N, C-alpha and C. Protein backbone atom coordinates (compact mmCIF):
# COMPACT_ATOMS: atom_id res chain seq x y z
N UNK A 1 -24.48 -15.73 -38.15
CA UNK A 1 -24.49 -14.77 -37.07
C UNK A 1 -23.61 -13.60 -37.46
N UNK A 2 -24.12 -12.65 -37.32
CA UNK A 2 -23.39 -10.96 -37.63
C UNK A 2 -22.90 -10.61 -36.28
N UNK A 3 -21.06 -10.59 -36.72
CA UNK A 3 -20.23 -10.13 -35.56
C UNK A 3 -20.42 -8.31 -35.97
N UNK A 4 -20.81 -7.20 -34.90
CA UNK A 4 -20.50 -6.14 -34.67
C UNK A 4 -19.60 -5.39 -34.25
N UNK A 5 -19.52 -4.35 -34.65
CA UNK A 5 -18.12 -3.94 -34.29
C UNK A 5 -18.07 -3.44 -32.59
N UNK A 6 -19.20 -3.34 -32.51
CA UNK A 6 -19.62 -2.89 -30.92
C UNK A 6 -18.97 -4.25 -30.39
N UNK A 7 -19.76 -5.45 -30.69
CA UNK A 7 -19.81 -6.61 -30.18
C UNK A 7 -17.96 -6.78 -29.84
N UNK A 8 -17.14 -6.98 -30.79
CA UNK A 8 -16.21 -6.84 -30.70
C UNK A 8 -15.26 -6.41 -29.90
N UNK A 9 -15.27 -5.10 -29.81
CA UNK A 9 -14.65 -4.10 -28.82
C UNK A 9 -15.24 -4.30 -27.18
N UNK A 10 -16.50 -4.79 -27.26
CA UNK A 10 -16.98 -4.99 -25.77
C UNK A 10 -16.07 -6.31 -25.38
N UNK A 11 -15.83 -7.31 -26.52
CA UNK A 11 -15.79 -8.34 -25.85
C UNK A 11 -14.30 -8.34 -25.93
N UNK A 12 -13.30 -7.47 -26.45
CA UNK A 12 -11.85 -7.46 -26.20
C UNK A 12 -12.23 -6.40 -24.76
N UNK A 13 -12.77 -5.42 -24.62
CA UNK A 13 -12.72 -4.98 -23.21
C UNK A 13 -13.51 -6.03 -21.97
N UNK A 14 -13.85 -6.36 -22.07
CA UNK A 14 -14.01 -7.77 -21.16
C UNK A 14 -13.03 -8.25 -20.98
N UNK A 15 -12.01 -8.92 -22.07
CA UNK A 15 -11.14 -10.04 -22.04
C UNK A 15 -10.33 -9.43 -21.19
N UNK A 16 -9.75 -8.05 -21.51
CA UNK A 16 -8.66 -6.70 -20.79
C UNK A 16 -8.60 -7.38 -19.40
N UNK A 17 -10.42 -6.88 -19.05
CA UNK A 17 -10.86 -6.42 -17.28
C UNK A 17 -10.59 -7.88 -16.87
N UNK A 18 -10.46 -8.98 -17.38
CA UNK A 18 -10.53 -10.29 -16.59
C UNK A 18 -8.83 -10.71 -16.80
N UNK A 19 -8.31 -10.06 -17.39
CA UNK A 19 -6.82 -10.71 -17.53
C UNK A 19 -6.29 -9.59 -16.68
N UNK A 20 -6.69 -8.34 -16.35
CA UNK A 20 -5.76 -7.64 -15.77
C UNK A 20 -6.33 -8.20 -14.14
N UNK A 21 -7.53 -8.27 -14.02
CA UNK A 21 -8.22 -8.52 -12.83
C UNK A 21 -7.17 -10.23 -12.16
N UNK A 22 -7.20 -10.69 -13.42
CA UNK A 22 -6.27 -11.91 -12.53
C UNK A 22 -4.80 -12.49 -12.90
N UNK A 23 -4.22 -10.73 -12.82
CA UNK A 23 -2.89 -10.89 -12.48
C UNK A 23 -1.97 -10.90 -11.51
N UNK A 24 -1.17 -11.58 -11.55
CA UNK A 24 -0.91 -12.42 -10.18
C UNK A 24 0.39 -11.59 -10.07
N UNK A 25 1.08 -10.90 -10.74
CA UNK A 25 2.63 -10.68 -10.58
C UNK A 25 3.38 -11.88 -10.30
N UNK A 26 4.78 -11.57 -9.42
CA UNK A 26 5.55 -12.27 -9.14
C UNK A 26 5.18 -12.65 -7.90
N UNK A 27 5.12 -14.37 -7.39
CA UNK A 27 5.35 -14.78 -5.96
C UNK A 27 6.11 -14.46 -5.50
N UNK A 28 6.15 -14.00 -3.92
CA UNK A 28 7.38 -13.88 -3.17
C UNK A 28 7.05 -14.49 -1.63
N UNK A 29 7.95 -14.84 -1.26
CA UNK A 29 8.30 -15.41 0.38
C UNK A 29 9.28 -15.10 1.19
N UNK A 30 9.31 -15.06 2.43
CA UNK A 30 10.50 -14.63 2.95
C UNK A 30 11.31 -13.55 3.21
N UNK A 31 12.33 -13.21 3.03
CA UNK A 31 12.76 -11.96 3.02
C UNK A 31 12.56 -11.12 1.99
N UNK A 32 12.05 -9.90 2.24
CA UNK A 32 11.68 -8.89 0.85
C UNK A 32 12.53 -7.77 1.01
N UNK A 33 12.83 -6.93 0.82
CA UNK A 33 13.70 -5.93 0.50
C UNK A 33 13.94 -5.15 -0.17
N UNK A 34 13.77 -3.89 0.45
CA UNK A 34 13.26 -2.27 -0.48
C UNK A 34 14.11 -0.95 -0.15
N UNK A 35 14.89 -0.92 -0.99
CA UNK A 35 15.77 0.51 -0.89
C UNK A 35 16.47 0.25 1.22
N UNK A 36 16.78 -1.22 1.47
CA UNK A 36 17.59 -0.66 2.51
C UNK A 36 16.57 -1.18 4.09
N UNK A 37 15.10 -1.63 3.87
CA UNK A 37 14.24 -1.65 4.40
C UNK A 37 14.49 -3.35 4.31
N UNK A 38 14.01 -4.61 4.88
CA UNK A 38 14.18 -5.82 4.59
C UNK A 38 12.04 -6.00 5.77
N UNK A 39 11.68 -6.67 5.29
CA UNK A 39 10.01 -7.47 5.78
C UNK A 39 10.56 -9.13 5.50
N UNK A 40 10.05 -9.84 6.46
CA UNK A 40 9.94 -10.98 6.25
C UNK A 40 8.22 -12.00 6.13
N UNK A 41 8.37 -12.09 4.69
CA UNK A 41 6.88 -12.92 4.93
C UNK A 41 6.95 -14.45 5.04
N UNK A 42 5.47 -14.81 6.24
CA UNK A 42 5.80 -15.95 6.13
C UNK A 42 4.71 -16.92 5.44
N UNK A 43 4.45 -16.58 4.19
CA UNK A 43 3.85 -16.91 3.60
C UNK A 43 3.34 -16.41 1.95
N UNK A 44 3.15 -17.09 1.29
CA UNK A 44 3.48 -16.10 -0.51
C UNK A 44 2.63 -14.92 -0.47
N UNK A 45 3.17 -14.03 -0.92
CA UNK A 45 2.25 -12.85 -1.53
C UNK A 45 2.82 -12.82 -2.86
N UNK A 46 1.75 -12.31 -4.20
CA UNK A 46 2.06 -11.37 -4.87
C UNK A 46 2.54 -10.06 -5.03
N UNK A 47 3.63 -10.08 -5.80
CA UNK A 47 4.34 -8.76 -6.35
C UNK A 47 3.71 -8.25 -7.27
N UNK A 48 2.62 -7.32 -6.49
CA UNK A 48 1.83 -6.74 -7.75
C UNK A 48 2.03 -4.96 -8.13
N UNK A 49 3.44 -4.98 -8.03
CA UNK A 49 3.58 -3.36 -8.36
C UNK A 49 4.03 -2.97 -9.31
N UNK A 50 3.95 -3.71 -10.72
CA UNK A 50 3.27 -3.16 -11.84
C UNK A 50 1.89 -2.99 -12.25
N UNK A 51 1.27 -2.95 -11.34
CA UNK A 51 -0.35 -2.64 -10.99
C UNK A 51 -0.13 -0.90 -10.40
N UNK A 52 0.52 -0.50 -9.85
CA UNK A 52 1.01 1.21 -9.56
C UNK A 52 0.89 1.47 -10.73
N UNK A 53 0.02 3.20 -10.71
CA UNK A 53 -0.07 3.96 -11.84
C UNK A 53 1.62 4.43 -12.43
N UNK A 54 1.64 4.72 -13.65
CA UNK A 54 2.75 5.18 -14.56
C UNK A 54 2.55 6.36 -14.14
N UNK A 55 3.85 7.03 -13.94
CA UNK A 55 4.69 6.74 -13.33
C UNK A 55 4.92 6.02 -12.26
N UNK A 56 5.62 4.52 -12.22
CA UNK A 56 4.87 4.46 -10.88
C UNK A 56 6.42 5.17 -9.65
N UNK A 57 6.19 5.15 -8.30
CA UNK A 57 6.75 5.64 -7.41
C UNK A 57 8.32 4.75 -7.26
N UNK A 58 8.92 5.75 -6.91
CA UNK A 58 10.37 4.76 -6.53
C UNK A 58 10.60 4.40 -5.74
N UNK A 59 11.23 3.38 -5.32
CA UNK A 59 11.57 2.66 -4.07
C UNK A 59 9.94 2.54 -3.50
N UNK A 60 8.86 1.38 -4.45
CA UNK A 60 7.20 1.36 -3.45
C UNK A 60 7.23 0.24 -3.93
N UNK A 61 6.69 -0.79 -3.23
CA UNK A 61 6.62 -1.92 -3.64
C UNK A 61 4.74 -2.06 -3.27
N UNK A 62 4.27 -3.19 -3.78
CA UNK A 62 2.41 -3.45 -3.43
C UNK A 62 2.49 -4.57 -3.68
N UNK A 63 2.52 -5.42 -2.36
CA UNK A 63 2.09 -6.64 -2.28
C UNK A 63 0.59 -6.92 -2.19
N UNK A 64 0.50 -8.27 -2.29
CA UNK A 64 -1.21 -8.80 -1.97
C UNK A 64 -1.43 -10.40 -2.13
N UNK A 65 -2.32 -10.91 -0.90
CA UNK A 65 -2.66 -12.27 -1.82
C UNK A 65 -3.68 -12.47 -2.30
N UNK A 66 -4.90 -11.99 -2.04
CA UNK A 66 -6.02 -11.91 -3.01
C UNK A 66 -6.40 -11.22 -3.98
N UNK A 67 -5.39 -10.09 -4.47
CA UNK A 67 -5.97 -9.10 -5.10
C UNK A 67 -5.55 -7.56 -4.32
N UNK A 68 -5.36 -6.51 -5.28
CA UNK A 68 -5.53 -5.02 -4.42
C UNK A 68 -6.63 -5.13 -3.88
N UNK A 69 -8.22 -5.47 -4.46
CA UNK A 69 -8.99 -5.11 -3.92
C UNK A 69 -9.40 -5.40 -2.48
N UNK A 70 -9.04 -6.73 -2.31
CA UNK A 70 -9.33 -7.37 -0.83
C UNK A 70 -8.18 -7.23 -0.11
N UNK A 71 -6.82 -6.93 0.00
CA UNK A 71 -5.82 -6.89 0.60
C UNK A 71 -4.43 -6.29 -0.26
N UNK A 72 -3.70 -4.90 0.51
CA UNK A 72 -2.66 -4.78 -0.03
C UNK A 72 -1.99 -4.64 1.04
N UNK A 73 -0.51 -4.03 0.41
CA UNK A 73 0.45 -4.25 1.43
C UNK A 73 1.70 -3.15 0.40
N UNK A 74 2.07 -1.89 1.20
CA UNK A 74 2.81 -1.14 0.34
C UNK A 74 3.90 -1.23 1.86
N UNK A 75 4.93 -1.20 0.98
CA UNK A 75 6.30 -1.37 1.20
C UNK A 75 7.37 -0.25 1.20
N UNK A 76 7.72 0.64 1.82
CA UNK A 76 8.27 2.09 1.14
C UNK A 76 8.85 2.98 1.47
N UNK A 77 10.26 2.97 0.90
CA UNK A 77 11.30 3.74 1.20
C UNK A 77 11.42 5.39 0.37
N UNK A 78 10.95 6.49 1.12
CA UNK A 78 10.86 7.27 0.25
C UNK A 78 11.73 8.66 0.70
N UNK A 79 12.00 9.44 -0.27
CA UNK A 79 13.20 10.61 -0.03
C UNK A 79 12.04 11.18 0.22
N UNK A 80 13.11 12.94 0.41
CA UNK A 80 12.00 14.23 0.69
C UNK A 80 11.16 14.24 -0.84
N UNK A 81 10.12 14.88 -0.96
CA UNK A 81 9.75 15.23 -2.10
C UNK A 81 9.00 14.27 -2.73
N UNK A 82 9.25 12.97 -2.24
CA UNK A 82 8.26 11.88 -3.03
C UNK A 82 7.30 11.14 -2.39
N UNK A 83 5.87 10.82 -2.90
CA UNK A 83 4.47 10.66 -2.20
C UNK A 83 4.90 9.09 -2.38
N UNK A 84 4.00 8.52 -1.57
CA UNK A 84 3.78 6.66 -1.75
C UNK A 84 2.66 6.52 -3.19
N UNK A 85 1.69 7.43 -3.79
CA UNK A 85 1.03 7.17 -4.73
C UNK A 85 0.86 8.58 -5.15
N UNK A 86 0.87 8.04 -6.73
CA UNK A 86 0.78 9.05 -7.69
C UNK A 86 -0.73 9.42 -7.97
N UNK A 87 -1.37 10.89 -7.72
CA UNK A 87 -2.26 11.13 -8.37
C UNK A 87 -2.86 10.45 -9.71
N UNK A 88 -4.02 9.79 -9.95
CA UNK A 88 -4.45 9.70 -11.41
C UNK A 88 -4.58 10.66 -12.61
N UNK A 89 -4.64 12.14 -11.83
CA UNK A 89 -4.40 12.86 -12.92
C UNK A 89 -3.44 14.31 -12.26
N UNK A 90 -3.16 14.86 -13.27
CA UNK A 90 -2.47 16.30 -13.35
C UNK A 90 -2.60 17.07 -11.98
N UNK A 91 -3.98 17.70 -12.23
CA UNK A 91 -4.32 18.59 -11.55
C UNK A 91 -4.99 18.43 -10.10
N UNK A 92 -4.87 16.99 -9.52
CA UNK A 92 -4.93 17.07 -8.18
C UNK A 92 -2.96 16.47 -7.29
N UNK A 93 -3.54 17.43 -6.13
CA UNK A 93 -2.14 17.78 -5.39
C UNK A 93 -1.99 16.32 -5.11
N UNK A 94 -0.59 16.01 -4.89
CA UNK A 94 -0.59 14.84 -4.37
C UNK A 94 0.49 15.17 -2.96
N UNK A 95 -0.01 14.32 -1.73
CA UNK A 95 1.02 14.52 -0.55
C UNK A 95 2.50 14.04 -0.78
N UNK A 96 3.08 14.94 -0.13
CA UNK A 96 4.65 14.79 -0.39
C UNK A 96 5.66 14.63 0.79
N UNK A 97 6.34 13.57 0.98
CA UNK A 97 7.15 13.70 2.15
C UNK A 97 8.03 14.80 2.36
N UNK A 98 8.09 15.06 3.57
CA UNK A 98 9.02 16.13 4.27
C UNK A 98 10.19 15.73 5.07
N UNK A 99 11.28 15.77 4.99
CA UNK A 99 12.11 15.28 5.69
C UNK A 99 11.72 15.45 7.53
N UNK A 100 11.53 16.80 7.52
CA UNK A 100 10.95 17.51 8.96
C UNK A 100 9.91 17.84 9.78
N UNK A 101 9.13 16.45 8.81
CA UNK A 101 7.80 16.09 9.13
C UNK A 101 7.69 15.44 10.77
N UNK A 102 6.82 15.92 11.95
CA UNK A 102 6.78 15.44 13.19
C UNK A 102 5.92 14.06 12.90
N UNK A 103 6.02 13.31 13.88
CA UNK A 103 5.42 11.96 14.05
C UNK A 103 3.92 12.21 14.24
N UNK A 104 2.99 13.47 14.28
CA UNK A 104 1.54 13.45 13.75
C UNK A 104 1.39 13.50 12.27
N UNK A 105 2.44 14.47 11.66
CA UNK A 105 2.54 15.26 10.55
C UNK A 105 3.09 13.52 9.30
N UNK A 106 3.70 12.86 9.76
CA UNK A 106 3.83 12.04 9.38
C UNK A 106 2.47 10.79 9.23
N UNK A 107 1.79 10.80 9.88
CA UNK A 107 0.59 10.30 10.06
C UNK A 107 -0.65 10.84 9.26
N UNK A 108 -0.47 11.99 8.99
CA UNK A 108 -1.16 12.89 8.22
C UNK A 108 -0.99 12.77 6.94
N UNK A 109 0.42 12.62 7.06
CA UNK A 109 0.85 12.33 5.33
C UNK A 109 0.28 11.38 4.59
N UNK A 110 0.47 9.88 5.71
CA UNK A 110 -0.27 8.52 5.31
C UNK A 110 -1.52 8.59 5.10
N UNK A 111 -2.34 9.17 5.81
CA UNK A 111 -3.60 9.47 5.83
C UNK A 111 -3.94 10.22 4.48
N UNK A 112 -3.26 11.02 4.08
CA UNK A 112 -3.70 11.77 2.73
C UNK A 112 -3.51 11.06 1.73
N UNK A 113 -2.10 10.13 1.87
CA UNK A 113 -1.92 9.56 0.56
C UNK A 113 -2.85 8.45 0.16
N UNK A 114 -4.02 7.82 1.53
CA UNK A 114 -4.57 7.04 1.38
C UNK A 114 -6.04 7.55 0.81
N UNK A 115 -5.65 8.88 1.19
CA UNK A 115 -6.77 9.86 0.82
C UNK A 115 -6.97 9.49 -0.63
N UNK A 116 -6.18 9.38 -1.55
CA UNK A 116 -5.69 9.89 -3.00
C UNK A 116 -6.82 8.70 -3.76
N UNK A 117 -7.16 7.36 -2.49
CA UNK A 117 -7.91 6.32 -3.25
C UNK A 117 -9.13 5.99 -2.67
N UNK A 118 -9.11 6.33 -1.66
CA UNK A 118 -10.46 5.81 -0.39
C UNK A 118 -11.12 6.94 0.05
N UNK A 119 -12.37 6.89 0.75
CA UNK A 119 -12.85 8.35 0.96
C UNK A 119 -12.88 8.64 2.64
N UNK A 120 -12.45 10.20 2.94
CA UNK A 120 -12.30 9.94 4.55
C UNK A 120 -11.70 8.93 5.70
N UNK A 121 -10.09 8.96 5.07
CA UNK A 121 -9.70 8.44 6.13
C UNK A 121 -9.28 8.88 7.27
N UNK A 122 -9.62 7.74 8.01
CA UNK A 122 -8.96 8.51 9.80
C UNK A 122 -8.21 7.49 10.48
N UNK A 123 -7.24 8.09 10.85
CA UNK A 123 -5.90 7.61 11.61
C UNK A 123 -6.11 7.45 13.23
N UNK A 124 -5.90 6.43 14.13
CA UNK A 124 -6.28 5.96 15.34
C UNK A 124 -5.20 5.33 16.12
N UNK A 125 -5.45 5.30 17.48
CA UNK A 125 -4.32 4.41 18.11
C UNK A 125 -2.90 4.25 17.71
N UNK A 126 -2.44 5.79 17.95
CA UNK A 126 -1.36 5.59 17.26
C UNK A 126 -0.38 5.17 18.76
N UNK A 127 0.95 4.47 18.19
CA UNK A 127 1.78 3.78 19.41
C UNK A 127 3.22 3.53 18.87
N UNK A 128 3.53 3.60 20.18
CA UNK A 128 5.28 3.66 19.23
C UNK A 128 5.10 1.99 19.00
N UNK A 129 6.19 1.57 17.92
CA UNK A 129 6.95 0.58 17.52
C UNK A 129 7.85 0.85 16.30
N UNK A 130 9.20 0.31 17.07
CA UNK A 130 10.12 0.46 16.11
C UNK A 130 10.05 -0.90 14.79
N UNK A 131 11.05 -0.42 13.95
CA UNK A 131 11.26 -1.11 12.86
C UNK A 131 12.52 -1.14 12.90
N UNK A 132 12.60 -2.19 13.47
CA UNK A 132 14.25 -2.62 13.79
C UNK A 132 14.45 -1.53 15.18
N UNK A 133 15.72 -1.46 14.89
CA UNK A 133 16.40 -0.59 16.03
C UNK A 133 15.82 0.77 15.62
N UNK A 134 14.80 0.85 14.80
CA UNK A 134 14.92 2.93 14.37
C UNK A 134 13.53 2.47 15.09
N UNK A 135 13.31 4.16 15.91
CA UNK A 135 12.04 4.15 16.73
C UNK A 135 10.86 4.65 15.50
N UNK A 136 9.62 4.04 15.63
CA UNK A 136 8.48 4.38 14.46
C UNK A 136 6.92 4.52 15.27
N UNK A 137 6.35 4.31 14.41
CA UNK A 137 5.16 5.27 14.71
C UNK A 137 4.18 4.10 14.09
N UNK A 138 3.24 3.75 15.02
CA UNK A 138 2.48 2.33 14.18
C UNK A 138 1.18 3.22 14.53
N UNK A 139 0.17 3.19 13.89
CA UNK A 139 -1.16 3.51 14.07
C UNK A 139 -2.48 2.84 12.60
N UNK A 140 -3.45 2.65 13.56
CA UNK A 140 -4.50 2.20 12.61
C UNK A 140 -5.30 3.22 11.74
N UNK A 141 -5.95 2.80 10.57
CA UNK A 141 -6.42 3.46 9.80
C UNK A 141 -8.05 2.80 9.18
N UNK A 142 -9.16 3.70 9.12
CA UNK A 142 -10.21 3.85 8.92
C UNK A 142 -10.39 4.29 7.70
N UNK A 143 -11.43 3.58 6.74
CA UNK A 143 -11.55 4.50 5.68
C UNK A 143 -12.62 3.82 5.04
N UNK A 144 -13.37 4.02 3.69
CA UNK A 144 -14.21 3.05 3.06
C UNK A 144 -13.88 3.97 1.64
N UNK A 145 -14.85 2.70 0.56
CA UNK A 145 -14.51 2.77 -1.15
C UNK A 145 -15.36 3.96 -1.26
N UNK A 146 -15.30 4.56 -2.68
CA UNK A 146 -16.37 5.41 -2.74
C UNK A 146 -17.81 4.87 -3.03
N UNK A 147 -17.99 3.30 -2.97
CA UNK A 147 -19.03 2.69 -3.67
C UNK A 147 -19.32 2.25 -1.78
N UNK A 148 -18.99 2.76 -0.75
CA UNK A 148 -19.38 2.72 0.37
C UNK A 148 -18.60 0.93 1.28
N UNK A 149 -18.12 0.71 1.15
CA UNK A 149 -17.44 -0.98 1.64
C UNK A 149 -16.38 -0.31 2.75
N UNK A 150 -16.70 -0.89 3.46
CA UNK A 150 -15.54 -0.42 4.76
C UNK A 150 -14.15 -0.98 4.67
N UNK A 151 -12.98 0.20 4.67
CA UNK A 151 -12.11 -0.49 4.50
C UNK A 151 -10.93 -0.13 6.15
N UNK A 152 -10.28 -1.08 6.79
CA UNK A 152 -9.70 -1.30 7.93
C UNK A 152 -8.21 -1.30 7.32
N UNK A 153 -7.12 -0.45 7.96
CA UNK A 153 -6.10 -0.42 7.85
C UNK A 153 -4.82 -0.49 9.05
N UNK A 154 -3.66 -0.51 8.58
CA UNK A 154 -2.71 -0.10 9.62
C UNK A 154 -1.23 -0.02 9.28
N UNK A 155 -0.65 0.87 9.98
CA UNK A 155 0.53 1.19 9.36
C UNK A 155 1.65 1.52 10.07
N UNK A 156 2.73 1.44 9.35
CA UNK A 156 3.92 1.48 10.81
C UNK A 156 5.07 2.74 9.75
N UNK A 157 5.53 4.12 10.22
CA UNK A 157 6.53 4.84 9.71
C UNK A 157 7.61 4.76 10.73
N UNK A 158 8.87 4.98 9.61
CA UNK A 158 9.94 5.08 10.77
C UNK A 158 11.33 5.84 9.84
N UNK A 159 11.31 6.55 10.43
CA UNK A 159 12.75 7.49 9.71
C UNK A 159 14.28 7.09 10.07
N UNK A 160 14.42 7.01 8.91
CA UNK A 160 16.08 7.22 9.31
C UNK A 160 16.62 7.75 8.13
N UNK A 161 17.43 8.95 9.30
CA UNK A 161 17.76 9.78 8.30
C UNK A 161 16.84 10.99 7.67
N UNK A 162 17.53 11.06 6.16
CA UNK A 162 16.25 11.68 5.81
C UNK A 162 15.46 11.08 5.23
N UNK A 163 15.47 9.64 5.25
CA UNK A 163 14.34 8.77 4.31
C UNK A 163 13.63 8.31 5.29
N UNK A 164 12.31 8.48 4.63
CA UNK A 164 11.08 7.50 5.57
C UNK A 164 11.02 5.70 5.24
N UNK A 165 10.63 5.28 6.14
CA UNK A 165 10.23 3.90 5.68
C UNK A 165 8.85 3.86 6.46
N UNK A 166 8.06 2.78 5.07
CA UNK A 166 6.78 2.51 5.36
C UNK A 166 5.87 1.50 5.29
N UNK A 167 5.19 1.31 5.92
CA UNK A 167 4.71 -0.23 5.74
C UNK A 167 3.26 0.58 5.90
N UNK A 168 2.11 -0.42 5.16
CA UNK A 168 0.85 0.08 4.86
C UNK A 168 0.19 -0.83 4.80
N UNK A 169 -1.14 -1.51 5.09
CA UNK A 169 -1.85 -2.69 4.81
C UNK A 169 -3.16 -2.59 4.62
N UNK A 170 -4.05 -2.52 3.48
CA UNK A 170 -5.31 -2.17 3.59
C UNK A 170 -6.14 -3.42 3.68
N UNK A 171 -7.05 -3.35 4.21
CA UNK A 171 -8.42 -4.72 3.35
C UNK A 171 -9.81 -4.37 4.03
N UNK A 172 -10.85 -5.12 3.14
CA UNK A 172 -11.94 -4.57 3.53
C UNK A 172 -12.10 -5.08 5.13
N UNK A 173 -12.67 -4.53 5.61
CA UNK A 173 -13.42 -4.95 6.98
C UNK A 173 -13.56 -5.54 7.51
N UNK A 174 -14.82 -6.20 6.71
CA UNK A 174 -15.32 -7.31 6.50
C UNK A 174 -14.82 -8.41 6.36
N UNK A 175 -14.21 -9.61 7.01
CA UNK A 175 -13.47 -10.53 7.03
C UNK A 175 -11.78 -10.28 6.45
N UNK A 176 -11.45 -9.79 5.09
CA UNK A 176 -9.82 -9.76 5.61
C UNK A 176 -9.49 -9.27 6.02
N UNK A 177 -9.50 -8.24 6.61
CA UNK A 177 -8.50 -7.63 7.57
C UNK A 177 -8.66 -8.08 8.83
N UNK A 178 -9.37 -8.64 9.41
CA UNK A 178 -9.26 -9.41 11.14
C UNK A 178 -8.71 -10.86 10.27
N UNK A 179 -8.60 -11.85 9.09
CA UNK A 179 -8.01 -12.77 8.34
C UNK A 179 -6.31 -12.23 8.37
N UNK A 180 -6.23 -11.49 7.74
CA UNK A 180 -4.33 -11.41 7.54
C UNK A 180 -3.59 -10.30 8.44
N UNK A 181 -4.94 -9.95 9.79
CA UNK A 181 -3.84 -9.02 10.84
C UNK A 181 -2.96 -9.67 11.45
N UNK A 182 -3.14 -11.16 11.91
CA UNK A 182 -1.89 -12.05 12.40
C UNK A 182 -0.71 -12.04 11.31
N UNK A 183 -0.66 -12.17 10.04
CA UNK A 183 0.38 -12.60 9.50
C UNK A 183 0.90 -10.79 8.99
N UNK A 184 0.09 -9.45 9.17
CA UNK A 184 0.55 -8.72 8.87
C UNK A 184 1.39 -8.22 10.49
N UNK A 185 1.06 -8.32 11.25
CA UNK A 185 1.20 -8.09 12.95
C UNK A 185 3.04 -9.01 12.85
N UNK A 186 3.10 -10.07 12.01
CA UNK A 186 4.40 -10.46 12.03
C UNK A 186 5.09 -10.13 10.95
N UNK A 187 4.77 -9.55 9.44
CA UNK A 187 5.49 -8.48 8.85
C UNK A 187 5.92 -7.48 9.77
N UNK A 188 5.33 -6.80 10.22
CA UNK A 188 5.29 -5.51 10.44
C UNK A 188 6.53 -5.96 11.72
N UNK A 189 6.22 -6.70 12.75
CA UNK A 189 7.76 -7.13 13.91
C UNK A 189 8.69 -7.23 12.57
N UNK A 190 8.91 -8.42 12.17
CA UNK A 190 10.15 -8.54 11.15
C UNK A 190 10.55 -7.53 10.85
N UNK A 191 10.04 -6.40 10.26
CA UNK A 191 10.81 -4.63 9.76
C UNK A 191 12.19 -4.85 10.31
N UNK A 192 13.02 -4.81 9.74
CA UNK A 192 14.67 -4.15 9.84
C UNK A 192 14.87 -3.46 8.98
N UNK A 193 15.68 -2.09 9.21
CA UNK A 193 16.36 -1.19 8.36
C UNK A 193 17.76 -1.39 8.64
N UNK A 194 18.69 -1.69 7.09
CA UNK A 194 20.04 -1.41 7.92
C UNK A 194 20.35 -0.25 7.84
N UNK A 195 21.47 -0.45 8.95
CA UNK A 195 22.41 0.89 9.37
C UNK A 195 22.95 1.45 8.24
């Protein structure tokens, strides 16, 4: 049998897409903790945020238990000046926090940065809930892939100071996200920021 060099290269890019596809990161449980922000899970997720593009973002964490694709979970303490996700390339803008961003304008932000991966998202039902003692801003989010799959979101911001904190949860529609809104509904209570 004649190995090709095509043959070859297809079948190390295969091997790539199935080893990166089932990487698990680090387990975590329990208390998590990000630049000052603390979530309590009650149940394992993966630490999959060496899966964030290079550069990846500071102070962002991306949890998940099935995968980005079926369920994430971004975590995120961010100054003025820095987005929750990095553009894939150069020359598109990427949203940037504002310290003096209002509680729509803040919503807008999320919405764009979710922009950066999903197509047309829209922000809904927005309602106060704090994160911890700091008052925040919880609202749901609408969006789908560009290959058309509906994707259901929701998210909770809350400032203190001049840093934002953020919690983010995507999954498709279609069964996980009505699956892990109970256990994200008790992330999202747990939120404490300390003083």
């Amino acid at each position: 049998m004649k190995t090709t060099r095509r043959a070859l290269l297809l079948g190390a890019a295969g091997t790539s897409l199935f080893i990166a596809g089932c990487a698990t990161g680090r387990l975590v449980n329990g208390p998590v903790e990000n630049a000052g922000a603390t979530i309590t899970l009650s149940r394992e997720w993966s630490d999959i945020t060496f899966l964030l593009p290079s550069p990846r973002p500071r102070n962002v964490k991306l949890l998940s238990i099935d995968g980005p694709q079926l369920n994430r979970l971004y975590l995120a303490a961010l100054r003025p000046g820095e987005s929750l996700l990095r553009p894939r390339d150069r020359d598109t803008p990427r949203p940037t926090y504002h310290a003096d961003m209002s509680d729509t304008e803040l919503v807008e932000f999320v919405v764009d940065c979710v922009a950066q991966e999903y197509q047309s998202p829209e922000a809904g039902a927005l309602r106060p809930q704090n994160m911890g003692a700091v008052p925040g801003v919880r609202f749901d989010i609408a969006t789908r892939t560009a290959e058309g799959l509906d994707i259901s979101g929701t998210a909770l911001v809350a400032r203190q100071g001049e840093r934002l904190h953020l919690l983010l949860f995507l999954a498709p529609t279609e069964h996980y996200y009505a699956a892990l809104l109970p256990d994200v509904d008790a992330i999202f209570a747990s939120a404490r920021i300390a003083a």
